[in-house]
Coordinates of C-alpha atoms in Angstrom, one line a residue:
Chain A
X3 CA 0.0 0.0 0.0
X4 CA 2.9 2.5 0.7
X5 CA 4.6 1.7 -2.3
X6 CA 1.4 2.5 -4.5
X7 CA 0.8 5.4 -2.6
X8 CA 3.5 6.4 -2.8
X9 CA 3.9 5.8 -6.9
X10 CA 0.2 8.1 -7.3
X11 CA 1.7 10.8 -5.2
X12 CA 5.2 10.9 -7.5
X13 CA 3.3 10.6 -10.7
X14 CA 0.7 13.2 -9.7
X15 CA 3.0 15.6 -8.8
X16 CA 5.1 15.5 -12.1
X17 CA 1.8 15.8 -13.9
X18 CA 1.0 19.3 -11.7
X19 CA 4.7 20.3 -12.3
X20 CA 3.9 20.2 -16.2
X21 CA 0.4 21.4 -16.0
X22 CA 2.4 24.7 -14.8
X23 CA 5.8 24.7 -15.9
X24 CA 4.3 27.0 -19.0
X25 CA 1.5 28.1 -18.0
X26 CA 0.5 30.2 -14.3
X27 CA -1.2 28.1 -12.0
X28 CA -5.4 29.3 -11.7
X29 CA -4.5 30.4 -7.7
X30 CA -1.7 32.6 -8.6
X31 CA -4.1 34.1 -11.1
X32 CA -6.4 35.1 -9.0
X33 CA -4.4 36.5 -6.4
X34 CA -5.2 39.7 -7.7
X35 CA -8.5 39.2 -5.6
X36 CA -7.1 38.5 -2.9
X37 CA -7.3 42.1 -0.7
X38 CA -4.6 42.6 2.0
X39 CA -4.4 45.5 4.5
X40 CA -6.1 48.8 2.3
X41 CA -7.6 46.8 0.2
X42 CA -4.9 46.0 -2.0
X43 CA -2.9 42.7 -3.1
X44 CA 1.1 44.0 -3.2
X45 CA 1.3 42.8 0.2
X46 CA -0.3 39.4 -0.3
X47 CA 1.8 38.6 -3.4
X48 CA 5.3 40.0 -1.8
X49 CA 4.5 37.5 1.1
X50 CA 3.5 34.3 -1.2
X51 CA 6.4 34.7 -3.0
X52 CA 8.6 35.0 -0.1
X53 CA 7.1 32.6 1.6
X54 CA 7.0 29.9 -1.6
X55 CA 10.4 30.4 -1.9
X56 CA 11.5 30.3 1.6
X57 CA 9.6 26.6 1.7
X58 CA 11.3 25.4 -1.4
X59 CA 14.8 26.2 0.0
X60 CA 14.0 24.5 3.7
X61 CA 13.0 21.7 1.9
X62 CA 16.2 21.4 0.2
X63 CA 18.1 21.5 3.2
X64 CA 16.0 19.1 4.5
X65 CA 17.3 17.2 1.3
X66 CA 21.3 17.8 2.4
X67 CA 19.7 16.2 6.5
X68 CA 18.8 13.4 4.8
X69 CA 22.0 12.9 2.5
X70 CA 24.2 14.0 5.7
X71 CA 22.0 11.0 7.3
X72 CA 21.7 13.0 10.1
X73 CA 18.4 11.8 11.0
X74 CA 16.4 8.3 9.9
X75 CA 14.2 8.9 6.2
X76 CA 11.3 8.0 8.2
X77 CA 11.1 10.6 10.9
X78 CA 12.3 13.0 8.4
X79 CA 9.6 12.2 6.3
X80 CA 7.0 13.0 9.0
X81 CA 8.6 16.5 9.9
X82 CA 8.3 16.9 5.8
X83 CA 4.9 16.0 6.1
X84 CA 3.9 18.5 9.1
X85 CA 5.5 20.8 7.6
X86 CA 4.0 21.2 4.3
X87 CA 0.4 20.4 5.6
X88 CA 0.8 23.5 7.9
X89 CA 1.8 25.0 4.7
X90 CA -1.1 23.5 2.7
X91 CA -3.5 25.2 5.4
X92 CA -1.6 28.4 5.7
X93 CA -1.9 29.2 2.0
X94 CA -5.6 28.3 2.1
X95 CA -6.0 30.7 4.3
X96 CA -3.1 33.4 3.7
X97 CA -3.8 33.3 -0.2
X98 CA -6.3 31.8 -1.0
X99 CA -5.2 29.1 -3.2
X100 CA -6.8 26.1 -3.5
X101 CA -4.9 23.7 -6.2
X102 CA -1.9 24.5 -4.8
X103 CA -2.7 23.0 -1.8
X104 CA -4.3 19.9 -2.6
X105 CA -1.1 19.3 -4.5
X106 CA 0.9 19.6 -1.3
X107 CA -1.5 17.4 0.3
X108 CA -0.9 14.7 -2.1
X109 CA 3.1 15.0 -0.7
X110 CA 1.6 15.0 2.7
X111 CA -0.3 11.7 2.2
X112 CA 2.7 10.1 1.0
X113 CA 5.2 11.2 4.0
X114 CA 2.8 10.5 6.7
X115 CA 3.4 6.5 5.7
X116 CA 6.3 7.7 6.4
X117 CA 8.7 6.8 3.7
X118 CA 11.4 4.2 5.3
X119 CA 13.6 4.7 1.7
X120 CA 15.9 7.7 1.8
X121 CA 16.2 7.6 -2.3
X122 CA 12.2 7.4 -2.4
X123 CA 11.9 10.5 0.0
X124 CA 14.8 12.3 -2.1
X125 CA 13.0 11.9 -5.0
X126 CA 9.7 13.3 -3.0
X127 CA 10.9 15.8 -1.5
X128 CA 12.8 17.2 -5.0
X129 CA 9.7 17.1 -6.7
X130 CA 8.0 19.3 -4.3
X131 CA 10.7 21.6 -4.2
X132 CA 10.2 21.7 -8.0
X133 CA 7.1 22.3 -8.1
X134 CA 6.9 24.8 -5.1
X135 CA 9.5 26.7 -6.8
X136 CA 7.8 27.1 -10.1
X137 CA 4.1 28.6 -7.9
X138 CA 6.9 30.9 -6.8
X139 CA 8.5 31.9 -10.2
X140 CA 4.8 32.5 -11.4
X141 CA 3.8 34.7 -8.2
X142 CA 7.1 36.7 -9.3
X143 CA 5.5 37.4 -12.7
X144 CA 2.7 39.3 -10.6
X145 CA 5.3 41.7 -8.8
X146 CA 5.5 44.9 -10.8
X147 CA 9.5 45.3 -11.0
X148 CA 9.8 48.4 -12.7
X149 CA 7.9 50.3 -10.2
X150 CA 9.4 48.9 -7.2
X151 CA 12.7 49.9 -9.0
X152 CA 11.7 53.4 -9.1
X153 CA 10.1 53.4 -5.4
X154 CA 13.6 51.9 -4.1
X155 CA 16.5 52.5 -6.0
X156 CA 18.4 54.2 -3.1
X157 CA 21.3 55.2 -4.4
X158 CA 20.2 56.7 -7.0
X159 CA 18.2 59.3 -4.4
X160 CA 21.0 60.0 -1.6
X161 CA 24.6 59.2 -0.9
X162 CA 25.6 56.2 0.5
X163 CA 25.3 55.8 4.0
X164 CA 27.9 55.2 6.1
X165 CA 28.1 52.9 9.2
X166 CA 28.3 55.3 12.1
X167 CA 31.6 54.5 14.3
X168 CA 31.0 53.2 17.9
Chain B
X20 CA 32.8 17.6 -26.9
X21 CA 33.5 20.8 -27.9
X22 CA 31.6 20.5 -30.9
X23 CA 28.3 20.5 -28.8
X24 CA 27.2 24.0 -27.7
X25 CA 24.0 25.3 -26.5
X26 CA 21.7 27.9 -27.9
X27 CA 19.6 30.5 -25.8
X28 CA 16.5 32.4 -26.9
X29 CA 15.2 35.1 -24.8
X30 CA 13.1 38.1 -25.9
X31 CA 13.6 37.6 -29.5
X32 CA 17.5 37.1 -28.8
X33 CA 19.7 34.2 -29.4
X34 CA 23.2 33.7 -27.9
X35 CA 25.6 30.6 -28.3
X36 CA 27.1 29.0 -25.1
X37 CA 30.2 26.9 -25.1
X38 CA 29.6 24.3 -22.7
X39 CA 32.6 23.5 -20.2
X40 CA 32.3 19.5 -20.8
X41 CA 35.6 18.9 -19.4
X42 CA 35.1 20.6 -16.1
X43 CA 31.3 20.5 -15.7
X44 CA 31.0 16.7 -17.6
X45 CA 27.8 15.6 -15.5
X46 CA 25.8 19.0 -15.5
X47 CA 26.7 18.9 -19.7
X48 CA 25.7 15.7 -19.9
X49 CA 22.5 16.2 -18.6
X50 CA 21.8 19.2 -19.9
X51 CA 22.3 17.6 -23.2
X52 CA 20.3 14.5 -23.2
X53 CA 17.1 16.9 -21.5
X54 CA 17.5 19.5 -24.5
X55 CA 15.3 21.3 -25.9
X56 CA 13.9 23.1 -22.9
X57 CA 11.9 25.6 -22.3
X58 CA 11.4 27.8 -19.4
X59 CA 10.3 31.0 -17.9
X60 CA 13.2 34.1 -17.5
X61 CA 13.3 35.6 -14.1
X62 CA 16.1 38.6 -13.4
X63 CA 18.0 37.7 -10.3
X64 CA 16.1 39.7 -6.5
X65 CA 19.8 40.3 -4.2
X66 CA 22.2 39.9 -6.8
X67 CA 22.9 42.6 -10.2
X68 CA 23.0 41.5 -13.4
X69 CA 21.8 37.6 -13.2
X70 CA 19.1 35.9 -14.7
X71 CA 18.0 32.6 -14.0
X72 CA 15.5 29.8 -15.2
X73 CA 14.5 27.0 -13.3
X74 CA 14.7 23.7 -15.7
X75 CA 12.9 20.5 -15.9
X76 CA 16.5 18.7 -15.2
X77 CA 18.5 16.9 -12.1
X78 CA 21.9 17.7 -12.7
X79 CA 24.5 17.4 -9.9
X80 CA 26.6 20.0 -8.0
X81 CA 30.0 20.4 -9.5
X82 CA 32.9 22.6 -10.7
X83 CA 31.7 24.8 -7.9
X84 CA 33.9 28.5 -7.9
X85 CA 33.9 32.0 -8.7
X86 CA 31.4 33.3 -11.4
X87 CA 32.5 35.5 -14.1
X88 CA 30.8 38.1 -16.5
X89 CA 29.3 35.7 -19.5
X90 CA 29.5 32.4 -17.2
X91 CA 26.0 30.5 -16.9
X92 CA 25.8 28.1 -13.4
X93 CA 23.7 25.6 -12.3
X94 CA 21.9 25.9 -8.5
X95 CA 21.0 22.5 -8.4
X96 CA 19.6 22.3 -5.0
X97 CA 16.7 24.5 -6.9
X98 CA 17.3 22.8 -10.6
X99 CA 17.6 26.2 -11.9
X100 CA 20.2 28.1 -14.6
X101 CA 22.1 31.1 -13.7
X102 CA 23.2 33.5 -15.9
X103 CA 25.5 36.7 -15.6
X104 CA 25.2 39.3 -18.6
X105 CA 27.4 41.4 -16.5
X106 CA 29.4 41.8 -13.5
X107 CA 27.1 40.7 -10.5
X108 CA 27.8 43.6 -8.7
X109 CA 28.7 44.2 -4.6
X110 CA 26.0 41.8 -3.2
X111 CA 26.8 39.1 -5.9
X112 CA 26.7 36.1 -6.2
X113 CA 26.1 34.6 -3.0
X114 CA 28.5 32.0 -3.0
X115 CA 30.5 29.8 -5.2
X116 CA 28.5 28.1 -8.1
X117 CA 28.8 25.2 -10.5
X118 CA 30.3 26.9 -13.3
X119 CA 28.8 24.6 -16.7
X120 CA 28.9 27.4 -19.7
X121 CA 29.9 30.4 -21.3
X122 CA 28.4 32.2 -23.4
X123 CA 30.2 33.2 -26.5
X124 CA 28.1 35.2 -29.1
X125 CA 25.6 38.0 -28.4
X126 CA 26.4 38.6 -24.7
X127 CA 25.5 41.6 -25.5
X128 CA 21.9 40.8 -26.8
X129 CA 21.5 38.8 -23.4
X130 CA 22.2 42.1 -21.4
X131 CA 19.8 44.1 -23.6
X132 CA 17.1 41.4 -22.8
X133 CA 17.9 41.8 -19.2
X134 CA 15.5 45.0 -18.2
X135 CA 12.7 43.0 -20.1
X136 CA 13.4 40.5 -17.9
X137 CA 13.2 42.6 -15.1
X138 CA 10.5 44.5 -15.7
X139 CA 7.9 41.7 -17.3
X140 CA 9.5 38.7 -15.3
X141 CA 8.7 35.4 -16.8
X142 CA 10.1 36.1 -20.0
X143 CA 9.8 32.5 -22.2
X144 CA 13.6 31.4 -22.7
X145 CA 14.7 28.7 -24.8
X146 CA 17.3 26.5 -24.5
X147 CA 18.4 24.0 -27.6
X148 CA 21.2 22.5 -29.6
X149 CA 23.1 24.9 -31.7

């Protein structure tokens, strides 16, 4: 039963990592709709991509635990699994996604198991980092660049500061 | 080996890549075998004049080292290209990276891509056999 559970979750998450690699996922689309503080959605979209991003690169490390074998594949693959279903509800809630999520909760079903194989949880745990990664990229698209370049570029505005001696 | 080079489109420009097969023979290798690929453009957010594209490809870490202007590197702990059109500036790069390519004709069209890229992130880039 793990093993075939485990075979769905792989296979369904390289199908959701094509389904977007080219085209942006529906819940980054309408994250336009999704009103922060003033009733805007800068904020929310600054956050998701932060946060997307900072949850692909914890998962990698978790990656380099598990090569380091620092800790057993299957109690790694439970903190995986806590992890990204406090994710899965947190971007329910944060951004309203809801693909994204049920994605995540395909991972989730697998690494609850747990997954006793560190090669098989490698291989898990890369393909969510791809496909984490790639929401991300696509919430980047969403970010208007140019004008945060002219709101910030600081040094075109002042001299450069200098660290005050102490 | 040296025979094989790469080709990038991005933003209706096309640069060649010599491929550094001798030092980088695994990230090459499967670059090679995985090509043609296509991806989204996305200017780099802490470091200047880098643009990267994450690719459907597991390639190792290797030939890790200092970047240079023109060099293309591999974050493979992300599965994603780098790319340096220019020098990366006093808060770049971040650390050593695998060094794989460089690019050896129309640099400069890469850098004129770059404040598309910046600007209207996602840019489609293409990567193929030359």
């Amino acid at each position: 039963v793990v093993g075939s559970r485990l075979k769905e979750g792989t296979a369904r998450l390289a199908a959701e990592i094509n389904k977007i690699w080219l085209e942006k996922p529906l819940d980054v689309r309408h994250l336009s709709d999704v009103l922060g503080a003033f009733e805007q959605s800068g904020s929310v979209k600054i956050y998701a991509d932060c946060e997307t991003r900072a949850v692909a690169d914890v998962l990698t490390r978790l990656q380099k635990v598990l090569a380091d074998r620092l800790v057993a594949a299957d109690a790694l693959s439970l903190v995986a699994a806590s992890l990204l279903e406090a994710y899965a509800d947190q971007w329910r809630r944060y951004y309203k996604f809801r693909e994204i999520p049920a994605v995540l909760e395909t991972a989730v079903g697998c690494l609850k198991e747990p997954i006793r194989s560190a090669a098989d949880l490698d291989r898990l745990l890369g393909l969510c980092v791809r496909y984490i990664y790639r929401v991300c990229f696509w919430i980047d698209t969403e970010i208007p660049w140019k004008e945060v370049t002219d709101l910030f570029r600081e040094g075109k505005r002042k001299p450069a500061r200098t660290r005050a001696a102490t | 080996m040296e025979n094989r080079k790469l080709v990038i489109e991005v933003g209706g420009e096309r640069a060649q890549v010599r491929l550094l097969w001798d030092e980088a023979p695994r990230i090459c290798q499967a670059l090679w075998e995985s090509l043609p690929l296509e991806s989204t453009a996305h200017h780099a957010k802490l470091c200047n004049h880098e643009y990267m594209a994450q690719l459907l490809l597991d390639a190792p870490a290797e030939n890790m080292g200092p970047v240079h202007v023109g060099d293309l590197g591999w974050w493979a702990r992300m599965q994603t290209l780098n790319l340096w059109y220019d020098d990366p500036g006093p808060n770049g790069p971040l650390g050593p990276t695998c060094r794989f390519g460089v690019v050896e004709s129309n640099l400069a069209g890469l850098a004129r891509v770059a404040k598309l890229v910046w600007e209207r992130s996602g840019q489609r880039i293409r990567l193929s056999r030359a």
